[in-house]
PDB file of C-alpha atoms in Angstrom:
ATOM      1  CA  MET A   1      -4.864 -38.334 -41.713  1.00  0.00           C
ATOM      2  CA  LYS A   2      -1.414 -38.627 -43.217  1.00  0.00           C
ATOM      3  CA  SER A   3       1.668 -39.041 -41.057  1.00  0.00           C
ATOM      4  CA  PHE A   4       3.093 -35.607 -41.882  1.00  0.00           C
ATOM      5  CA  GLU A   5      -0.229 -33.999 -40.964  1.00  0.00           C
ATOM      6  CA  LYS A   6      -0.213 -35.788 -37.610  1.00  0.00           C
ATOM      7  CA  ALA A   7       3.351 -34.672 -36.989  1.00  0.00           C
ATOM      8  CA  ALA A   8       2.464 -31.060 -37.816  1.00  0.00           C
ATOM      9  CA  LEU A   9      -0.578 -31.081 -35.534  1.00  0.00           C
ATOM     10  CA  LEU A  10       1.372 -32.637 -32.681  1.00  0.00           C
ATOM     11  CA  PHE A  11       4.115 -30.049 -33.172  1.00  0.00           C
ATOM     12  CA  LEU A  12       1.576 -27.217 -32.918  1.00  0.00           C
ATOM     13  CA  LEU A  13      -0.279 -28.778 -29.977  1.00  0.00           C
ATOM     14  CA  ARG A  14       2.985 -29.235 -28.087  1.00  0.00           C
ATOM     15  CA  HIS A  15       3.797 -25.548 -28.518  1.00  0.00           C
ATOM     16  CA  LEU A  16       0.229 -24.529 -27.677  1.00  0.00           C
ATOM     17  CA  PHE A  17       0.399 -26.540 -24.465  1.00  0.00           C
ATOM     18  CA  ALA A  18       3.711 -24.898 -23.522  1.00  0.00           C
ATOM     19  CA  GLY A  19       2.188 -21.451 -24.050  1.00  0.00           C
ATOM     20  CA  ILE A  20      -0.889 -22.331 -21.999  1.00  0.00           C
ATOM     21  CA  VAL A  21       1.278 -23.590 -19.140  1.00  0.00           C
ATOM     22  CA  GLY A  22       3.252 -20.347 -19.221  1.00  0.00           C
ATOM     23  CA  ALA A  23       0.039 -18.310 -19.172  1.00  0.00           C
ATOM     24  CA  VAL A  24      -1.373 -20.233 -16.214  1.00  0.00           C
ATOM     25  CA  VAL A  25       1.880 -19.790 -14.290  1.00  0.00           C
ATOM     26  CA  LEU A  26       1.929 -16.038 -14.998  1.00  0.00           C
ATOM     27  CA  ALA A  27      -1.743 -15.463 -14.158  1.00  0.00           C
ATOM     28  CA  THR A  28      -1.482 -17.508 -10.976  1.00  0.00           C
ATOM     29  CA  GLY A  29       1.641 -15.602  -9.974  1.00  0.00           C
ATOM     30  CA  LEU A  30      -0.039 -12.257 -10.638  1.00  0.00           C
ATOM     31  CA  LEU A  31      -2.973 -13.206  -8.440  1.00  0.00           C
ATOM     32  CA  TRP A  32      -0.969 -15.040  -5.755  1.00  0.00           C
ATOM     33  CA  PHE A  33       1.468 -12.160  -5.192  1.00  0.00           C
ATOM     34  CA  ASP A  34      -1.281  -9.530  -5.682  1.00  0.00           C
ATOM     35  CA  VAL A  35       0.750  -7.615  -8.253  1.00  0.00           C
ATOM     36  CA  ALA A  36      -0.584  -4.057  -8.577  1.00  0.00           C
ATOM     37  CA  LYS A  37      -3.396  -5.064  -6.171  1.00  0.00           C
ATOM     38  CA  LEU A  38      -4.968  -7.118  -8.983  1.00  0.00           C
ATOM     39  CA  ALA A  39      -6.225  -9.913  -6.711  1.00  0.00           C
ATOM     40  CA  THR A  40      -7.652  -7.366  -4.283  1.00  0.00           C
ATOM     41  CA  LEU A  41      -9.444  -5.572  -7.106  1.00  0.00           C
ATOM     42  CA  ILE A  42     -10.851  -8.834  -8.491  1.00  0.00           C
ATOM     43  CA  GLY A  43     -11.820 -10.026  -5.022  1.00  0.00           C
ATOM     44  CA  ASN A  44     -13.790  -6.856  -4.274  1.00  0.00           C
ATOM     45  CA  SER A  45     -15.549  -6.820  -7.637  1.00  0.00           C
ATOM     46  CA  ASP A  46     -19.056  -8.112  -8.284  1.00  0.00           C
ATOM     47  CA  TYR A  47     -17.669  -9.726 -11.437  1.00  0.00           C
ATOM     48  CA  GLY A  48     -14.601 -11.374  -9.904  1.00  0.00           C
ATOM     49  CA  ILE A  49     -15.140 -14.783 -11.489  1.00  0.00           C
ATOM     50  CA  THR A  50     -15.694 -13.225 -14.906  1.00  0.00           C
ATOM     51  CA  ALA A  51     -12.558 -11.115 -14.543  1.00  0.00           C
ATOM     52  CA  THR A  52     -10.501 -14.129 -13.491  1.00  0.00           C
ATOM     53  CA  VAL A  53     -11.754 -16.227 -16.403  1.00  0.00           C
ATOM     54  CA  MET A  54     -11.029 -13.379 -18.805  1.00  0.00           C
ATOM     55  CA  LEU A  55      -7.515 -12.943 -17.364  1.00  0.00           C
ATOM     56  CA  TYR A  56      -6.690 -16.631 -17.769  1.00  0.00           C
ATOM     57  CA  ALA A  57      -8.367 -16.969 -21.179  1.00  0.00           C
ATOM     58  CA  GLY A  58      -6.691 -13.856 -22.576  1.00  0.00           C
ATOM     59  CA  LEU A  59      -3.257 -14.899 -21.409  1.00  0.00           C
ATOM     60  CA  MET A  60      -3.746 -18.482 -22.651  1.00  0.00           C
ATOM     61  CA  LEU A  61      -4.791 -17.245 -26.081  1.00  0.00           C
ATOM     62  CA  THR A  62      -1.899 -14.799 -26.299  1.00  0.00           C
ATOM     63  CA  PHE A  63       0.829 -17.067 -24.936  1.00  0.00           C
ATOM     64  CA  GLY A  64      -0.425 -20.096 -26.886  1.00  0.00           C
ATOM     65  CA  SER A  65      -0.444 -18.144 -30.155  1.00  0.00           C
ATOM     66  CA  VAL A  66       2.991 -16.661 -29.536  1.00  0.00           C
ATOM     67  CA  SER A  67       4.415 -20.054 -28.617  1.00  0.00           C
ATOM     68  CA  MET A  68       3.040 -21.664 -31.791  1.00  0.00           C
ATOM     69  CA  GLY A  69       4.342 -18.757 -33.872  1.00  0.00           C
ATOM     70  CA  ILE A  70       7.799 -19.050 -32.360  1.00  0.00           C
ATOM     71  CA  GLY A  71       7.747 -22.796 -32.993  1.00  0.00           C
ATOM     72  CA  ILE A  72       6.863 -22.291 -36.646  1.00  0.00           C
ATOM     73  CA  MET A  73       9.367 -19.494 -37.199  1.00  0.00           C
ATOM     74  CA  THR A  74      12.228 -21.447 -35.655  1.00  0.00           C
ATOM     75  CA  MET A  75      11.709 -24.534 -37.811  1.00  0.00           C
ATOM     76  CA  ASN A  76      14.835 -25.236 -39.802  1.00  0.00           C
ATOM     77  CA  GLU A  77      14.084 -26.691 -43.222  1.00  0.00           C
ATOM     78  CA  ASP A  78      17.451 -25.837 -44.722  1.00  0.00           C
ATOM     79  CA  THR A  79      19.092 -29.224 -45.283  1.00  0.00           C
ATOM     80  CA  ARG A  80      22.043 -28.033 -47.384  1.00  0.00           C
ATOM     81  CA  PRO A  81      25.491 -28.993 -46.055  1.00  0.00           C
TER      82      PRO A  81
END
């Protein structure tokens, strides 16, 4: 793997990790504070574990993708004075 490829992958992984952390914080906050009785609904469901995994996975996918997209779109390659 060439050095610029490593740098690009690390750049994307760093942004992906930031998005995943944001998603975990949001999902945990939603469940901890029982926003819109979400934790109560999940707790009373027969499929509570599945719903929780889907909540976390969906938010991680969304936030990770958005974070990587923002990272790419904010790259500044204009080196003119």
